[in-house]
PDB file of C-alpha atoms in Angstrom:
ATOM      1  CA  MET A1223      99.188  33.366 152.499  1.00  0.00           C
ATOM      2  CA  GLU A1224      96.900  31.516 150.132  1.00  0.00           C
ATOM      3  CA  VAL A1225      94.051  33.655 151.431  1.00  0.00           C
ATOM      4  CA  ALA A1226      95.820  36.839 150.340  1.00  0.00           C
ATOM      5  CA  PHE A1227      96.484  35.365 146.919  1.00  0.00           C
ATOM      6  CA  TYR A1228      92.882  34.348 146.388  1.00  0.00           C
ATOM      7  CA  ILE A1229      91.517  37.685 147.582  1.00  0.00           C
ATOM      8  CA  ALA A1230      93.814  39.601 145.244  1.00  0.00           C
ATOM      9  CA  ALA A1231      92.990  37.300 142.357  1.00  0.00           C
ATOM     10  CA  ALA A1232      89.265  37.726 142.998  1.00  0.00           C
ATOM     11  CA  VAL A1233      89.647  41.509 143.089  1.00  0.00           C
ATOM     12  CA  ALA A1234      91.560  41.396 139.808  1.00  0.00           C
ATOM     13  CA  ILE A1235      88.929  39.289 138.068  1.00  0.00           C
ATOM     14  CA  ILE A1236      85.985  41.291 139.419  1.00  0.00           C
ATOM     15  CA  SER A1237      87.481  44.643 138.469  1.00  0.00           C
ATOM     16  CA  THR A1238      88.406  43.405 134.999  1.00  0.00           C
ATOM     17  CA  VAL A1239      84.880  42.139 134.365  1.00  0.00           C
ATOM     18  CA  LEU A1240      83.437  45.440 135.606  1.00  0.00           C
ATOM     19  CA  MET A1241      85.864  47.272 133.326  1.00  0.00           C
ATOM     20  CA  LEU A1242      84.710  45.304 130.316  1.00  0.00           C
ATOM     21  CA  ARG A1243      81.066  45.949 131.144  1.00  0.00           C
ATOM     22  CA  ASP A1244      81.437  49.687 131.614  1.00  0.00           C
ATOM     23  CA  LEU A1245      80.417  51.929 128.749  1.00  0.00           C
ATOM     24  CA  ASN A1246      82.049  55.079 130.084  1.00  0.00           C
ATOM     25  CA  VAL A1247      85.753  55.260 129.309  1.00  0.00           C
ATOM     26  CA  VAL A1248      86.800  56.986 132.502  1.00  0.00           C
ATOM     27  CA  HIS A1249      84.961  54.535 134.742  1.00  0.00           C
ATOM     28  CA  ALA A1250      86.482  51.641 132.808  1.00  0.00           C
ATOM     29  CA  LEU A1251      89.919  53.201 133.312  1.00  0.00           C
ATOM     30  CA  LEU A1252      89.341  53.368 137.062  1.00  0.00           C
ATOM     31  CA  TYR A1253      88.503  49.680 137.153  1.00  0.00           C
ATOM     32  CA  LEU A1254      91.488  48.880 134.943  1.00  0.00           C
ATOM     33  CA  ILE A1255      93.846  50.655 137.346  1.00  0.00           C
ATOM     34  CA  VAL A1256      92.396  48.671 140.261  1.00  0.00           C
ATOM     35  CA  SER A1257      92.847  45.503 138.242  1.00  0.00           C
ATOM     36  CA  LEU A1258      96.519  46.300 137.590  1.00  0.00           C
ATOM     37  CA  LEU A1259      97.105  46.983 141.284  1.00  0.00           C
ATOM     38  CA  ALA A1260      95.483  43.663 142.155  1.00  0.00           C
ATOM     39  CA  VAL A1261      97.749  41.864 139.694  1.00  0.00           C
ATOM     40  CA  ALA A1262     100.708  43.602 141.339  1.00  0.00           C
ATOM     41  CA  VAL A1263      99.608  42.230 144.718  1.00  0.00           C
ATOM     42  CA  VAL A1264      99.366  38.776 143.161  1.00  0.00           C
ATOM     43  CA  PHE A1265     102.927  39.131 141.879  1.00  0.00           C
ATOM     44  CA  TYR A1266     104.099  40.139 145.318  1.00  0.00           C
ATOM     45  CA  VAL A1267     102.374  37.199 146.966  1.00  0.00           C
ATOM     46  CA  ILE A1268     103.765  34.588 144.581  1.00  0.00           C
ATOM     47  CA  GLY A1269     107.283  35.840 145.228  1.00  0.00           C
ATOM     48  CA  ALA A1270     108.133  38.310 142.487  1.00  0.00           C
ATOM     49  CA  PRO A1271     108.509  41.659 144.275  1.00  0.00           C
ATOM     50  CA  PHE A1272     110.564  43.201 141.474  1.00  0.00           C
ATOM     51  CA  VAL A1273     107.841  42.623 138.896  1.00  0.00           C
ATOM     52  CA  ALA A1274     105.212  43.829 141.363  1.00  0.00           C
ATOM     53  CA  ALA A1275     107.034  47.143 141.725  1.00  0.00           C
ATOM     54  CA  LEU A1276     107.421  47.423 137.948  1.00  0.00           C
ATOM     55  CA  GLU A1277     103.724  46.763 137.487  1.00  0.00           C
ATOM     56  CA  VAL A1278     102.725  49.497 139.908  1.00  0.00           C
ATOM     57  CA  ILE A1279     105.256  52.070 138.698  1.00  0.00           C
ATOM     58  CA  ILE A1280     105.135  51.573 134.948  1.00  0.00           C
ATOM     59  CA  TYR A1281     101.708  50.111 134.238  1.00  0.00           C
ATOM     60  CA  ALA A1282      99.521  51.770 136.839  1.00  0.00           C
ATOM     61  CA  GLY A1283     101.740  54.825 137.128  1.00  0.00           C
ATOM     62  CA  ALA A1284     102.855  55.736 133.646  1.00  0.00           C
ATOM     63  CA  ILE A1285     100.737  53.970 131.039  1.00  0.00           C
ATOM     64  CA  MET A1286      97.453  54.569 132.824  1.00  0.00           C
ATOM     65  CA  VAL A1287      98.291  58.239 133.360  1.00  0.00           C
ATOM     66  CA  LEU A1288      98.862  58.470 129.606  1.00  0.00           C
ATOM     67  CA  PHE A1289      95.470  56.867 129.022  1.00  0.00           C
ATOM     68  CA  VAL A1290      93.710  59.193 131.435  1.00  0.00           C
ATOM     69  CA  PHE A1291      95.432  62.203 129.875  1.00  0.00           C
ATOM     70  CA  VAL A1292      94.323  61.371 126.351  1.00  0.00           C
ATOM     71  CA  VAL A1293      90.788  60.488 127.419  1.00  0.00           C
ATOM     72  CA  MET A1294      90.458  63.747 129.320  1.00  0.00           C
ATOM     73  CA  MET A1295      91.949  65.676 126.411  1.00  0.00           C
ATOM     74  CA  LEU A1296      89.487  64.227 123.917  1.00  0.00           C
ATOM     75  CA  ASN A1297      86.551  65.050 126.158  1.00  0.00           C
ATOM     76  CA  LEU A1298      87.056  68.807 125.996  1.00  0.00           C
ATOM     77  CA  GLY A1299      83.837  70.529 125.098  1.00  0.00           C
ATOM     78  CA  GLU A1300      81.165  72.813 126.415  1.00  0.00           C
ATOM     79  CA  HIS A1301      79.386  70.021 128.218  1.00  0.00           C
ATOM     80  CA  ALA A1302      82.598  68.619 129.681  1.00  0.00           C
ATOM     81  CA  ASN A1303      82.092  70.388 132.973  1.00  0.00           C
ATOM     82  CA  ALA A1304      78.582  69.051 133.397  1.00  0.00           C
ATOM     83  CA  MET A1305      79.823  65.574 132.508  1.00  0.00           C
ATOM     84  CA  GLU A1306      82.609  65.737 135.061  1.00  0.00           C
ATOM     85  CA  LYS A1307      80.119  66.759 137.726  1.00  0.00           C
ATOM     86  CA  GLY A1308      78.048  63.763 136.762  1.00  0.00           C
ATOM     87  CA  TRP A1309      81.066  61.492 137.159  1.00  0.00           C
ATOM     88  CA  LEU A1310      81.520  62.406 140.788  1.00  0.00           C
ATOM     89  CA  THR A1311      78.279  60.925 142.051  1.00  0.00           C
ATOM     90  CA  PRO A1312      78.873  58.326 144.767  1.00  0.00           C
ATOM     91  CA  GLY A1313      77.546  55.419 142.748  1.00  0.00           C
ATOM     92  CA  ILE A1314      80.465  55.655 140.403  1.00  0.00           C
ATOM     93  CA  TRP A1315      83.543  55.808 142.564  1.00  0.00           C
ATOM     94  CA  ILE A1316      82.241  53.515 145.290  1.00  0.00           C
ATOM     95  CA  GLY A1317      83.035  50.345 143.330  1.00  0.00           C
ATOM     96  CA  PRO A1318      86.702  51.024 142.512  1.00  0.00           C
ATOM     97  CA  THR A1319      87.215  52.518 145.962  1.00  0.00           C
ATOM     98  CA  ALA A1320      85.890  49.427 147.719  1.00  0.00           C
ATOM     99  CA  LEU A1321      88.056  47.108 145.622  1.00  0.00           C
ATOM    100  CA  ALA A1322      91.129  49.294 146.132  1.00  0.00           C
ATOM    101  CA  GLY A1323      90.361  49.371 149.879  1.00  0.00           C
ATOM    102  CA  VAL A1324      90.391  45.571 149.951  1.00  0.00           C
ATOM    103  CA  LEU A1325      93.791  45.619 148.264  1.00  0.00           C
ATOM    104  CA  LEU A1326      95.106  48.256 150.653  1.00  0.00           C
ATOM    105  CA  GLY A1327      94.045  46.244 153.688  1.00  0.00           C
ATOM    106  CA  GLU A1328      95.684  43.184 152.224  1.00  0.00           C
ATOM    107  CA  VAL A1329      98.988  44.953 151.579  1.00  0.00           C
ATOM    108  CA  GLY A1330      98.893  46.402 155.094  1.00  0.00           C
ATOM    109  CA  TYR A1331      98.330  42.931 156.490  1.00  0.00           C
ATOM    110  CA  LEU A1332     101.237  41.538 154.474  1.00  0.00           C
ATOM    111  CA  VAL A1333     103.584  44.334 155.527  1.00  0.00           C
ATOM    112  CA  LEU A1334     102.633  44.138 159.204  1.00  0.00           C
ATOM    113  CA  ARG A1335     102.908  40.386 159.220  1.00  0.00           C
ATOM    114  CA  GLY A1336     106.481  40.575 157.991  1.00  0.00           C
ATOM    115  CA  GLY A1337     108.517  37.596 156.985  1.00  0.00           C
ATOM    116  CA  SER A1338     108.910  36.328 153.480  1.00  0.00           C
ATOM    117  CA  PRO A1339     105.790  36.937 151.431  1.00  0.00           C
ATOM    118  CA  GLN A1340     106.145  34.088 148.991  1.00  0.00           C
ATOM    119  CA  MET A1341     103.794  31.228 148.547  1.00  0.00           C
ATOM    120  CA  GLY A1342     104.398  28.016 146.698  1.00  0.00           C
ATOM    121  CA  ALA A1343     107.798  27.374 145.203  1.00  0.00           C
ATOM    122  CA  GLY A1344     109.675  30.326 146.588  1.00  0.00           C
ATOM    123  CA  MET A1345     110.737  33.728 145.483  1.00  0.00           C
ATOM    124  CA  VAL A1346     112.944  34.935 142.683  1.00  0.00           C
ATOM    125  CA  ALA A1347     115.113  37.768 143.922  1.00  0.00           C
ATOM    126  CA  PRO A1348     115.548  40.968 141.914  1.00  0.00           C
ATOM    127  CA  LYS A1349     119.299  40.339 141.840  1.00  0.00           C
ATOM    128  CA  GLN A1350     118.758  37.025 140.097  1.00  0.00           C
ATOM    129  CA  VAL A1351     116.510  38.725 137.546  1.00  0.00           C
ATOM    130  CA  GLY A1352     119.090  41.422 136.848  1.00  0.00           C
ATOM    131  CA  ILE A1353     121.927  38.961 136.399  1.00  0.00           C
ATOM    132  CA  ALA A1354     119.895  36.877 133.960  1.00  0.00           C
ATOM    133  CA  LEU A1355     118.655  39.991 132.164  1.00  0.00           C
ATOM    134  CA  PHE A1356     122.126  41.286 131.352  1.00  0.00           C
ATOM    135  CA  GLY A1357     123.651  37.857 130.868  1.00  0.00           C
ATOM    136  CA  PRO A1358     121.940  35.486 128.440  1.00  0.00           C
ATOM    137  CA  TYR A1359     119.177  37.975 127.602  1.00  0.00           C
ATOM    138  CA  LEU A1360     121.392  40.875 126.584  1.00  0.00           C
ATOM    139  CA  ILE A1361     120.272  40.739 122.967  1.00  0.00           C
ATOM    140  CA  GLY A1362     116.668  40.942 124.140  1.00  0.00           C
ATOM    141  CA  VAL A1363     117.465  44.082 126.097  1.00  0.00           C
ATOM    142  CA  GLU A1364     119.002  45.624 122.997  1.00  0.00           C
ATOM    143  CA  LEU A1365     115.961  44.683 120.934  1.00  0.00           C
ATOM    144  CA  ALA A1366     113.651  46.191 123.565  1.00  0.00           C
ATOM    145  CA  SER A1367     115.626  49.419 123.475  1.00  0.00           C
ATOM    146  CA  MET A1368     115.331  49.534 119.690  1.00  0.00           C
ATOM    147  CA  LEU A1369     111.597  48.911 119.962  1.00  0.00           C
ATOM    148  CA  LEU A1370     111.269  51.774 122.412  1.00  0.00           C
ATOM    149  CA  LEU A1371     113.277  54.037 120.106  1.00  0.00           C
ATOM    150  CA  ALA A1372     111.065  53.122 117.169  1.00  0.00           C
ATOM    151  CA  GLY A1373     107.984  53.824 119.255  1.00  0.00           C
ATOM    152  CA  LEU A1374     109.375  57.180 120.326  1.00  0.00           C
ATOM    153  CA  VAL A1375     110.160  58.224 116.765  1.00  0.00           C
ATOM    154  CA  GLY A1376     106.781  57.016 115.526  1.00  0.00           C
ATOM    155  CA  ALA A1377     104.812  58.845 118.196  1.00  0.00           C
ATOM    156  CA  TYR A1378     106.828  62.009 117.609  1.00  0.00           C
ATOM    157  CA  HIS A1379     106.241  61.760 113.879  1.00  0.00           C
ATOM    158  CA  LEU A1380     102.494  61.350 114.280  1.00  0.00           C
ATOM    159  CA  GLY A1381     102.226  64.260 116.688  1.00  0.00           C
ATOM    160  CA  PHE A1382     104.569  66.478 114.677  1.00  0.00           C
ATOM    161  CA  ARG A1383     102.703  66.029 111.422  1.00  0.00           C
ATOM    162  CA  THR A1384      99.428  67.035 113.041  1.00  0.00           C
ATOM    163  CA  THR A1385     100.731  70.294 114.489  1.00  0.00           C
ATOM    164  CA  GLN A1386     102.608  71.174 111.334  1.00  0.00           C
ATOM    165  CA  ARG A1387      99.561  70.702 109.152  1.00  0.00           C
ATOM    166  CA  THR A1388      97.479  72.838 111.468  1.00  0.00           C
ATOM    167  CA  GLU A1389     100.018  75.630 111.293  1.00  0.00           C
ATOM    168  CA  ILE A1390     100.202  75.505 107.510  1.00  0.00           C
ATOM    169  CA  ARG A1391      96.419  75.673 107.289  1.00  0.00           C
ATOM    170  CA  HIS A1392      96.344  78.579 109.679  1.00  0.00           C
ATOM    171  CA  ALA A1393      98.974  80.478 107.673  1.00  0.00           C
ATOM    172  CA  ARG A1394      97.104  79.854 104.420  1.00  0.00           C
ATOM    173  CA  ASP A1395      93.839  81.086 105.866  1.00  0.00           C
ATOM    174  CA  THR A1396      95.511  84.222 107.144  1.00  0.00           C
ATOM    175  CA  ASP A1397      97.090  84.904 103.753  1.00  0.00           C
ATOM    176  CA  GLU A1398      93.799  84.474 101.945  1.00  0.00           C
ATOM    177  CA  ARG A1399      91.995  86.722 104.310  1.00  0.00           C
ATOM    178  CA  ARG A1400      94.643  89.383 103.944  1.00  0.00           C
ATOM    179  CA  ALA A1401      94.628  89.170 100.130  1.00  0.00           C
ATOM    180  CA  ALA A1402      90.871  89.295  99.788  1.00  0.00           C
ATOM    181  CA  PRO A1403      89.447  92.775  99.195  1.00  0.00           C
ATOM    182  CA  GLY A1404      87.180  93.718 102.007  1.00  0.00           C
ATOM    183  CA  GLY A1405      88.916  91.302 104.351  1.00  0.00           C
ATOM    184  CA  ASP A1406      90.090  92.060 107.806  1.00  0.00           C
ATOM    185  CA  PHE A1407      92.015  95.132 106.779  1.00  0.00           C
ATOM    186  CA  VAL A1408      90.411  98.337 105.582  1.00  0.00           C
ATOM    187  CA  LEU A1409      92.844  99.852 103.147  1.00  0.00           C
ATOM    188  CA  ALA A1410      92.914 103.565 102.517  1.00  0.00           C
ATOM    189  CA  GLY A1411      94.981 105.933 100.390  1.00  0.00           C
ATOM    190  CA  THR A1412      97.262 104.962  97.556  1.00  0.00           C
ATOM    191  CA  ASN A1413      97.545 101.283  98.301  1.00  0.00           C
ATOM    192  CA  ARG A1414      93.799 100.901  98.129  1.00  0.00           C
ATOM    193  CA  PRO A1415      92.984  98.412  95.375  1.00  0.00           C
ATOM    194  CA  PRO A1416      90.724  99.736  92.624  1.00  0.00           C
ATOM    195  CA  GLY A1417      87.156  98.573  92.696  1.00  0.00           C
ATOM    196  CA  THR A1418      86.801  98.342  96.458  1.00  0.00           C
ATOM    197  CA  PRO A1419      84.040 100.411  97.950  1.00  0.00           C
TER     198      PRO A1419
ATOM    199  CA  MET B 687      92.431  48.855 127.080  1.00  0.00           C
ATOM    200  CA  SER B 688      91.335  45.292 126.391  1.00  0.00           C
ATOM    201  CA  LEU B 689      94.724  44.821 124.755  1.00  0.00           C
ATOM    202  CA  GLU B 690      96.302  45.876 128.021  1.00  0.00           C
ATOM    203  CA  VAL B 691      94.275  43.284 129.915  1.00  0.00           C
ATOM    204  CA  MET B 692      95.375  40.564 127.517  1.00  0.00           C
ATOM    205  CA  LEU B 693      99.052  41.551 127.754  1.00  0.00           C
ATOM    206  CA  ASN B 694      98.740  41.562 131.527  1.00  0.00           C
ATOM    207  CA  ALA B 695      97.260  38.087 131.529  1.00  0.00           C
ATOM    208  CA  ALA B 696     100.126  36.782 129.395  1.00  0.00           C
ATOM    209  CA  GLY B 697     102.644  38.451 131.686  1.00  0.00           C
ATOM    210  CA  LEU B 698     100.981  36.981 134.758  1.00  0.00           C
ATOM    211  CA  ALA B 699     101.167  33.514 133.233  1.00  0.00           C
ATOM    212  CA  PHE B 700     104.873  33.988 132.509  1.00  0.00           C
ATOM    213  CA  VAL B 701     105.655  35.181 136.009  1.00  0.00           C
ATOM    214  CA  VAL B 702     103.708  32.378 137.658  1.00  0.00           C
ATOM    215  CA  ALA B 703     105.472  29.793 135.517  1.00  0.00           C
ATOM    216  CA  GLY B 704     108.849  31.338 136.329  1.00  0.00           C
ATOM    217  CA  SER B 705     108.000  31.292 140.007  1.00  0.00           C
ATOM    218  CA  ARG B 706     106.905  27.687 139.821  1.00  0.00           C
ATOM    219  CA  TRP B 707     110.217  26.496 138.398  1.00  0.00           C
ATOM    220  CA  GLN B 708     112.365  28.977 140.319  1.00  0.00           C
ATOM    221  CA  GLN B 709     113.605  30.639 137.165  1.00  0.00           C
ATOM    222  CA  ALA B 710     114.100  34.329 136.479  1.00  0.00           C
ATOM    223  CA  ASP B 711     113.135  33.922 132.827  1.00  0.00           C
ATOM    224  CA  GLY B 712     109.449  34.542 133.448  1.00  0.00           C
ATOM    225  CA  GLN B 713     110.096  37.919 135.018  1.00  0.00           C
ATOM    226  CA  ILE B 714     112.448  38.865 132.192  1.00  0.00           C
ATOM    227  CA  VAL B 715     109.780  38.101 129.641  1.00  0.00           C
ATOM    228  CA  PHE B 716     107.401  40.217 131.687  1.00  0.00           C
ATOM    229  CA  VAL B 717     109.822  43.141 131.497  1.00  0.00           C
ATOM    230  CA  PHE B 718     109.891  42.752 127.713  1.00  0.00           C
ATOM    231  CA  ILE B 719     106.101  42.648 127.592  1.00  0.00           C
ATOM    232  CA  LEU B 720     106.053  45.824 129.659  1.00  0.00           C
ATOM    233  CA  ALA B 721     108.333  47.646 127.220  1.00  0.00           C
ATOM    234  CA  MET B 722     106.265  46.444 124.288  1.00  0.00           C
ATOM    235  CA  ALA B 723     103.030  47.561 125.925  1.00  0.00           C
ATOM    236  CA  ALA B 724     104.452  51.005 126.626  1.00  0.00           C
ATOM    237  CA  THR B 725     105.488  51.437 122.999  1.00  0.00           C
ATOM    238  CA  GLU B 726     102.170  50.180 121.722  1.00  0.00           C
ATOM    239  CA  VAL B 727     100.239  52.528 123.984  1.00  0.00           C
ATOM    240  CA  ALA B 728     102.294  55.538 122.893  1.00  0.00           C
ATOM    241  CA  ILE B 729     101.778  54.824 119.195  1.00  0.00           C
ATOM    242  CA  GLY B 730      98.122  53.960 119.609  1.00  0.00           C
ATOM    243  CA  LEU B 731      97.319  57.084 121.572  1.00  0.00           C
ATOM    244  CA  ALA B 732      99.175  59.254 119.036  1.00  0.00           C
ATOM    245  CA  LEU B 733      97.083  57.645 116.294  1.00  0.00           C
ATOM    246  CA  VAL B 734      93.905  58.256 118.271  1.00  0.00           C
ATOM    247  CA  LEU B 735      94.820  61.901 118.770  1.00  0.00           C
ATOM    248  CA  GLN B 736      95.426  62.358 115.072  1.00  0.00           C
ATOM    249  CA  LEU B 737      92.167  60.603 114.237  1.00  0.00           C
ATOM    250  CA  TYR B 738      90.341  62.956 116.543  1.00  0.00           C
ATOM    251  CA  HIS B 739      92.118  65.915 114.995  1.00  0.00           C
ATOM    252  CA  GLU B 740      91.126  64.942 111.471  1.00  0.00           C
ATOM    253  CA  PHE B 741      87.607  63.686 111.945  1.00  0.00           C
ATOM    254  CA  LYS B 742      86.524  65.335 115.203  1.00  0.00           C
ATOM    255  CA  SER B 743      85.207  62.005 116.362  1.00  0.00           C
ATOM    256  CA  LEU B 744      86.497  58.717 117.709  1.00  0.00           C
ATOM    257  CA  ASP B 745      84.256  56.588 115.541  1.00  0.00           C
ATOM    258  CA  ALA B 746      86.335  53.933 113.833  1.00  0.00           C
ATOM    259  CA  ASP B 747      83.763  53.774 111.042  1.00  0.00           C
ATOM    260  CA  ALA B 748      84.811  57.273 109.993  1.00  0.00           C
ATOM    261  CA  LEU B 749      88.081  55.779 108.802  1.00  0.00           C
ATOM    262  CA  SER B 750      86.444  53.964 105.928  1.00  0.00           C
ATOM    263  CA  GLU B 751      86.987  56.761 103.453  1.00  0.00           C
ATOM    264  CA  MET B 752      89.604  54.834 101.534  1.00  0.00           C
ATOM    265  CA  ARG B 753      86.884  52.442 100.479  1.00  0.00           C
ATOM    266  CA  GLU B 754      85.395  52.844  97.038  1.00  0.00           C
ATOM    267  CA  VAL B 755      82.015  54.489  97.261  1.00  0.00           C
ATOM    268  CA  ALA B 756      79.442  51.952  96.241  1.00  0.00           C
TER     269      ALA B 756
END
């Protein structure tokens, strides 16, 4: 059991160091995801399966997908396709894949071995966590919900203002172009302004 | 991303301490850290998107336009 813990911890540290050393954002994100998965395995081994599941689902599943989305969105350009082809060379994905393979083998070993996975002092059951969370920590849960609401409103505000400003600019440009003589429209007949050729 | 690593390290320390003393408190604090990290990532990425929209670059030095021109 200690062996599994040390292997997972080593994978976490190695992938984090590689993440910090990487200059390309997408490669660093790959290593960061592997690091989060390794930390989840560590949680599982020390007897916190609930937190391990949360780490995989929320951190590696949701937050990292958000990161990858934004990074991919900001990379849009003419040379994006060539860059993405360059990212798929074997030298790049072999590192994260090897580390993730180590983690996968370890999880398979733990599952096949069965029994209680904890090491050290023992495991804290999810039921215990839930009871404590909605007992003495109820005010903390309320504060977390308010924080999430504030974050939601803030993110919506930032995104909304950007799109609105773009639309206003677009409308203004269209109006100017339409008002300018010799613009997009060729006027003929009585509504032709004087002085236009 | 480095912020994420630091938050994860703090959460790991909390969970290990909670496991050591058989308390659920460490995991609860980790849940709070998780919620905080999610909020922070949402706001930060919205800010980054707007920065890219305005300046067409991700260079943080481009944000120095409030400074008085020397």
